[in-house]
């Protein structure tokens, strides 16, 4: 079985870095939905939100998910809001397994407290509070779509990658070099 490995989870939980390391270890192709959208639009996410609005960005995400559904095998890191649209998950599940990269609000905050590239966390005086509110709203969506949950609260990137590879082996994913 060589399905796509799709990483979902809240902003700043490390999906992109984990995906890159995982793809390196598996000698697999890596796709980051945010990076791809920025490349296609030749524009930063903050500028897409500012110029066209969030709905437009969500439409770009939807279109990309449909493309991912006909490509494999890929390691895919998704934007944190991908779970807001069930059609995205349906598309990603066609040929992929969903791994929820779970993290605590405190760890997420410490990862991204000085970052200004995430429009949904800008313009608030209390970023941790905003993270907690959004995470509370989204956690059930991450949990319910996940084939596997990987709790990273007490692990670093390498440990998380090892956990994912272990899950893949236990579930007979044939990715060769892992
Ligand atoms: C978003 C998460 C971001 C990016 C956009 C919206 C979200 O991706 O797609 O800012 O709604 O959670 P990361 O999860 O990579 O930060």
mmCIF file with all atom_site columns, N, CA and C in Angstrom, residues 94-130:
data_model
loop_
_atom_site.group_PDB
_atom_site.id
_atom_site.type_symbol
_atom_site.label_atom_id
_atom_site.label_alt_id
_atom_site.label_comp_id
_atom_site.label_asym_id
_atom_site.label_entity_id
_atom_site.label_seq_id
_atom_site.pdbx_PDB_ins_code
_atom_site.Cartn_x
_atom_site.Cartn_y
_atom_site.Cartn_z
_atom_site.occupancy
_atom_site.B_iso_or_equiv
_atom_site.pdbx_formal_charge
_atom_site.auth_seq_id
_atom_site.auth_comp_id
_atom_site.auth_asym_id
_atom_site.auth_atom_id
_atom_site.pdbx_PDB_model_num
ATOM 1   N N  . UNK A 1 94  ? -9.306 10.055 -0.580 1.00 0.00 ? 94  UNK A N  1
ATOM 2   C CA . UNK A 1 94  ? -9.471 9.152  -1.726 1.00 0.00 ? 94  UNK A CA 1
ATOM 3   C C  . UNK A 1 94  ? -8.249 8.250  -1.854 1.00 0.00 ? 94  UNK A C  1
ATOM 4   N N  . UNK A 1 95  ? -7.069 8.865  -1.756 1.00 0.00 ? 95  UNK A N  1
ATOM 5   C CA . UNK A 1 95  ? -5.851 8.064  -1.897 1.00 0.00 ? 95  UNK A CA 1
ATOM 6   C C  . UNK A 1 95  ? -4.846 8.376  -0.797 1.00 0.00 ? 95  UNK A C  1
ATOM 7   N N  . UNK A 1 96  ? -5.357 8.835  0.353  1.00 0.00 ? 96  UNK A N  1
ATOM 8   C CA . UNK A 1 96  ? -4.415 9.192  1.414  1.00 0.00 ? 96  UNK A CA 1
ATOM 9   C C  . UNK A 1 96  ? -4.906 8.813  2.792  1.00 0.00 ? 96  UNK A C  1
ATOM 10  N N  . UNK A 1 97  ? -3.960 8.742  3.716  1.00 0.00 ? 97  UNK A N  1
ATOM 11  C CA . UNK A 1 97  ? -4.302 8.547  5.117  1.00 0.00 ? 97  UNK A CA 1
ATOM 12  C C  . UNK A 1 97  ? -3.993 9.839  5.866  1.00 0.00 ? 97  UNK A C  1
ATOM 13  N N  . UNK A 1 98  ? -4.876 10.165 6.796  1.00 0.00 ? 98  UNK A N  1
ATOM 14  C CA . UNK A 1 98  ? -4.758 11.451 7.494  1.00 0.00 ? 98  UNK A CA 1
ATOM 15  C C  . UNK A 1 98  ? -4.109 11.245 8.860  1.00 0.00 ? 98  UNK A C  1
ATOM 16  N N  . UNK A 1 99  ? -3.030 11.961 9.075  1.00 0.00 ? 99  UNK A N  1
ATOM 17  C CA . UNK A 1 99  ? -2.336 11.936 10.362 1.00 0.00 ? 99  UNK A CA 1
ATOM 18  C C  . UNK A 1 99  ? -2.562 13.286 11.042 1.00 0.00 ? 99  UNK A C  1
ATOM 19  N N  . UNK A 1 100 ? -3.183 13.252 12.216 1.00 0.00 ? 100 UNK A N  1
ATOM 20  C CA . UNK A 1 100 ? -3.393 14.504 12.968 1.00 0.00 ? 100 UNK A CA 1
ATOM 21  C C  . UNK A 1 100 ? -2.177 14.752 13.860 1.00 0.00 ? 100 UNK A C  1
ATOM 22  N N  . UNK A 1 101 ? -1.486 15.848 13.579 1.00 0.00 ? 101 UNK A N  1
ATOM 23  C CA . UNK A 1 101 ? -0.326 16.240 14.372 1.00 0.00 ? 101 UNK A CA 1
ATOM 24  C C  . UNK A 1 101 ? -0.849 17.093 15.525 1.00 0.00 ? 101 UNK A C  1
ATOM 25  N N  . UNK A 1 102 ? -1.028 16.424 16.653 1.00 0.00 ? 102 UNK A N  1
ATOM 26  C CA . UNK A 1 102 ? -1.689 17.061 17.790 1.00 0.00 ? 102 UNK A CA 1
ATOM 27  C C  . UNK A 1 102 ? -0.679 17.755 18.699 1.00 0.00 ? 102 UNK A C  1
ATOM 28  N N  . UNK A 1 103 ? -1.023 18.955 19.142 1.00 0.00 ? 103 UNK A N  1
ATOM 29  C CA . UNK A 1 103 ? -0.099 19.671 20.015 1.00 0.00 ? 103 UNK A CA 1
ATOM 30  C C  . UNK A 1 103 ? -0.884 20.520 21.000 1.00 0.00 ? 103 UNK A C  1
ATOM 31  N N  . UNK A 1 104 ? -0.241 20.922 22.083 1.00 0.00 ? 104 UNK A N  1
ATOM 32  C CA . UNK A 1 104 ? -0.937 21.741 23.081 1.00 0.00 ? 104 UNK A CA 1
ATOM 33  C C  . UNK A 1 104 ? -0.923 23.203 22.637 1.00 0.00 ? 104 UNK A C  1
ATOM 34  N N  . UNK A 1 105 ? -1.911 23.989 23.103 1.00 0.00 ? 105 UNK A N  1
ATOM 35  C CA . UNK A 1 105 ? -1.926 25.408 22.739 1.00 0.00 ? 105 UNK A CA 1
ATOM 36  C C  . UNK A 1 105 ? -0.651 26.120 23.187 1.00 0.00 ? 105 UNK A C  1
ATOM 37  N N  . UNK A 1 106 ? -0.117 25.713 24.338 1.00 0.00 ? 106 UNK A N  1
ATOM 38  C CA . UNK A 1 106 ? 1.088  26.369 24.859 1.00 0.00 ? 106 UNK A CA 1
ATOM 39  C C  . UNK A 1 106 ? 2.285  26.114 23.941 1.00 0.00 ? 106 UNK A C  1
ATOM 40  N N  . UNK A 1 107 ? 2.405  24.882 23.466 1.00 0.00 ? 107 UNK A N  1
ATOM 41  C CA . UNK A 1 107 ? 3.530  24.573 22.583 1.00 0.00 ? 107 UNK A CA 1
ATOM 42  C C  . UNK A 1 107 ? 3.356  25.296 21.230 1.00 0.00 ? 107 UNK A C  1
ATOM 43  N N  . UNK A 1 108 ? 2.132  25.297 20.743 1.00 0.00 ? 108 UNK A N  1
ATOM 44  C CA . UNK A 1 108 ? 1.850  25.999 19.488 1.00 0.00 ? 108 UNK A CA 1
ATOM 45  C C  . UNK A 1 108 ? 2.214  27.474 19.645 1.00 0.00 ? 108 UNK A C  1
ATOM 46  N N  . UNK A 1 109 ? 1.788  28.045 20.764 1.00 0.00 ? 109 UNK A N  1
ATOM 47  C CA . UNK A 1 109 ? 2.072  29.465 21.015 1.00 0.00 ? 109 UNK A CA 1
ATOM 48  C C  . UNK A 1 109 ? 3.580  29.714 21.028 1.00 0.00 ? 109 UNK A C  1
ATOM 49  N N  . UNK A 1 110 ? 4.304  28.849 21.725 1.00 0.00 ? 110 UNK A N  1
ATOM 50  C CA . UNK A 1 110 ? 5.750  29.087 21.807 1.00 0.00 ? 110 UNK A CA 1
ATOM 51  C C  . UNK A 1 110 ? 6.406  28.940 20.426 1.00 0.00 ? 110 UNK A C  1
ATOM 52  N N  . UNK A 1 111 ? 5.842  28.110 19.556 1.00 0.00 ? 111 UNK A N  1
ATOM 53  C CA . UNK A 1 111 ? 6.395  27.966 18.193 1.00 0.00 ? 111 UNK A CA 1
ATOM 54  C C  . UNK A 1 111 ? 6.148  29.205 17.337 1.00 0.00 ? 111 UNK A C  1
ATOM 55  N N  . UNK A 1 112 ? 4.997  29.865 17.552 1.00 0.00 ? 112 UNK A N  1
ATOM 56  C CA . UNK A 1 112 ? 4.638  30.915 16.570 1.00 0.00 ? 112 UNK A CA 1
ATOM 57  C C  . UNK A 1 112 ? 4.350  32.284 17.190 1.00 0.00 ? 112 UNK A C  1
ATOM 58  N N  . UNK A 1 113 ? 4.786  32.474 18.431 1.00 0.00 ? 113 UNK A N  1
ATOM 59  C CA . UNK A 1 113 ? 4.420  33.744 19.075 1.00 0.00 ? 113 UNK A CA 1
ATOM 60  C C  . UNK A 1 113 ? 4.962  34.981 18.346 1.00 0.00 ? 113 UNK A C  1
ATOM 61  N N  . UNK A 1 114 ? 6.094  34.842 17.673 1.00 0.00 ? 114 UNK A N  1
ATOM 62  C CA . UNK A 1 114 ? 6.665  36.010 16.986 1.00 0.00 ? 114 UNK A CA 1
ATOM 63  C C  . UNK A 1 114 ? 6.430  36.009 15.478 1.00 0.00 ? 114 UNK A C  1
ATOM 64  N N  . UNK A 1 115 ? 5.578  35.103 15.026 1.00 0.00 ? 115 UNK A N  1
ATOM 65  C CA . UNK A 1 115 ? 5.355  34.951 13.590 1.00 0.00 ? 115 UNK A CA 1
ATOM 66  C C  . UNK A 1 115 ? 4.180  35.841 13.145 1.00 0.00 ? 115 UNK A C  1
ATOM 67  N N  . UNK A 1 116 ? 4.330  36.511 12.024 1.00 0.00 ? 116 UNK A N  1
ATOM 68  C CA . UNK A 1 116 ? 3.234  37.368 11.557 1.00 0.00 ? 116 UNK A CA 1
ATOM 69  C C  . UNK A 1 116 ? 2.675  36.894 10.210 1.00 0.00 ? 116 UNK A C  1
ATOM 70  N N  . UNK A 1 117 ? 3.018  35.664 9.829  1.00 0.00 ? 117 UNK A N  1
ATOM 71  C CA . UNK A 1 117 ? 2.602  35.185 8.503  1.00 0.00 ? 117 UNK A CA 1
ATOM 72  C C  . UNK A 1 117 ? 1.241  34.494 8.509  1.00 0.00 ? 117 UNK A C  1
ATOM 73  N N  . UNK A 1 118 ? 0.593  34.459 9.697  1.00 0.00 ? 118 UNK A N  1
ATOM 74  C CA . UNK A 1 118 ? -0.703 33.771 9.762  1.00 0.00 ? 118 UNK A CA 1
ATOM 75  C C  . UNK A 1 118 ? -1.819 34.778 10.048 1.00 0.00 ? 118 UNK A C  1
ATOM 76  N N  . UNK A 1 119 ? -2.554 35.148 8.991  1.00 0.00 ? 119 UNK A N  1
ATOM 77  C CA . UNK A 1 119 ? -3.545 36.218 9.130  1.00 0.00 ? 119 UNK A CA 1
ATOM 78  C C  . UNK A 1 119 ? -4.554 35.990 10.254 1.00 0.00 ? 119 UNK A C  1
ATOM 79  N N  . UNK A 1 120 ? -4.914 34.722 10.494 1.00 0.00 ? 120 UNK A N  1
ATOM 80  C CA . UNK A 1 120 ? -5.949 34.471 11.510 1.00 0.00 ? 120 UNK A CA 1
ATOM 81  C C  . UNK A 1 120 ? -5.445 34.691 12.934 1.00 0.00 ? 120 UNK A C  1
ATOM 82  N N  . UNK A 1 121 ? -4.129 34.824 13.092 1.00 0.00 ? 121 UNK A N  1
ATOM 83  C CA . UNK A 1 121 ? -3.588 35.057 14.438 1.00 0.00 ? 121 UNK A CA 1
ATOM 84  C C  . UNK A 1 121 ? -3.006 36.463 14.578 1.00 0.00 ? 121 UNK A C  1
ATOM 85  N N  . UNK A 1 122 ? -3.099 37.241 13.500 1.00 0.00 ? 122 UNK A N  1
ATOM 86  C CA . UNK A 1 122 ? -2.616 38.621 13.592 1.00 0.00 ? 122 UNK A CA 1
ATOM 87  C C  . UNK A 1 122 ? -3.747 39.498 14.124 1.00 0.00 ? 122 UNK A C  1
ATOM 88  N N  . UNK A 1 123 ? -3.384 40.671 14.597 1.00 0.00 ? 123 UNK A N  1
ATOM 89  C CA . UNK A 1 123 ? -4.403 41.630 15.035 1.00 0.00 ? 123 UNK A CA 1
ATOM 90  C C  . UNK A 1 123 ? -5.087 41.248 16.321 1.00 0.00 ? 123 UNK A C  1
ATOM 91  N N  . UNK A 1 124 ? -4.461 40.417 17.130 1.00 0.00 ? 124 UNK A N  1
ATOM 92  C CA . UNK A 1 124 ? -5.014 40.127 18.453 1.00 0.00 ? 124 UNK A CA 1
ATOM 93  C C  . UNK A 1 124 ? -3.964 40.464 19.498 1.00 0.00 ? 124 UNK A C  1
ATOM 94  N N  . UNK A 1 125 ? -4.408 40.962 20.627 1.00 0.00 ? 125 UNK A N  1
ATOM 95  C CA . UNK A 1 125 ? -3.440 41.339 21.661 1.00 0.00 ? 125 UNK A CA 1
ATOM 96  C C  . UNK A 1 125 ? -3.095 40.121 22.525 1.00 0.00 ? 125 UNK A C  1
ATOM 97  N N  . UNK A 1 126 ? -3.924 39.062 22.421 1.00 0.00 ? 126 UNK A N  1
ATOM 98  C CA . UNK A 1 126 ? -3.653 37.861 23.221 1.00 0.00 ? 126 UNK A CA 1
ATOM 99  C C  . UNK A 1 126 ? -3.661 36.632 22.299 1.00 0.00 ? 126 UNK A C  1
ATOM 100 N N  . UNK A 1 127 ? -2.481 36.352 21.746 1.00 0.00 ? 127 UNK A N  1
ATOM 101 C CA . UNK A 1 127 ? -2.372 35.268 20.758 1.00 0.00 ? 127 UNK A CA 1
ATOM 102 C C  . UNK A 1 127 ? -2.685 33.903 21.357 1.00 0.00 ? 127 UNK A C  1
ATOM 103 N N  . UNK A 1 128 ? -2.232 33.684 22.599 1.00 0.00 ? 128 UNK A N  1
ATOM 104 C CA . UNK A 1 128 ? -2.471 32.374 23.222 1.00 0.00 ? 128 UNK A CA 1
ATOM 105 C C  . UNK A 1 128 ? -3.970 32.127 23.382 1.00 0.00 ? 128 UNK A C  1
ATOM 106 N N  . UNK A 1 129 ? -4.680 33.169 23.790 1.00 0.00 ? 129 UNK A N  1
ATOM 107 C CA . UNK A 1 129 ? -6.138 33.044 23.974 1.00 0.00 ? 129 UNK A CA 1
ATOM 108 C C  . UNK A 1 129 ? -6.799 32.706 22.625 1.00 0.00 ? 129 UNK A C  1
ATOM 109 N N  . UNK A 1 130 ? -6.369 33.398 21.595 1.00 0.00 ? 130 UNK A N  1
ATOM 110 C CA . UNK A 1 130 ? -6.929 33.158 20.245 1.00 0.00 ? 130 UNK A CA 1
ATOM 111 C C  . UNK A 1 130 ? -6.643 31.720 19.792 1.00 0.00 ? 130 UNK A C  1
#
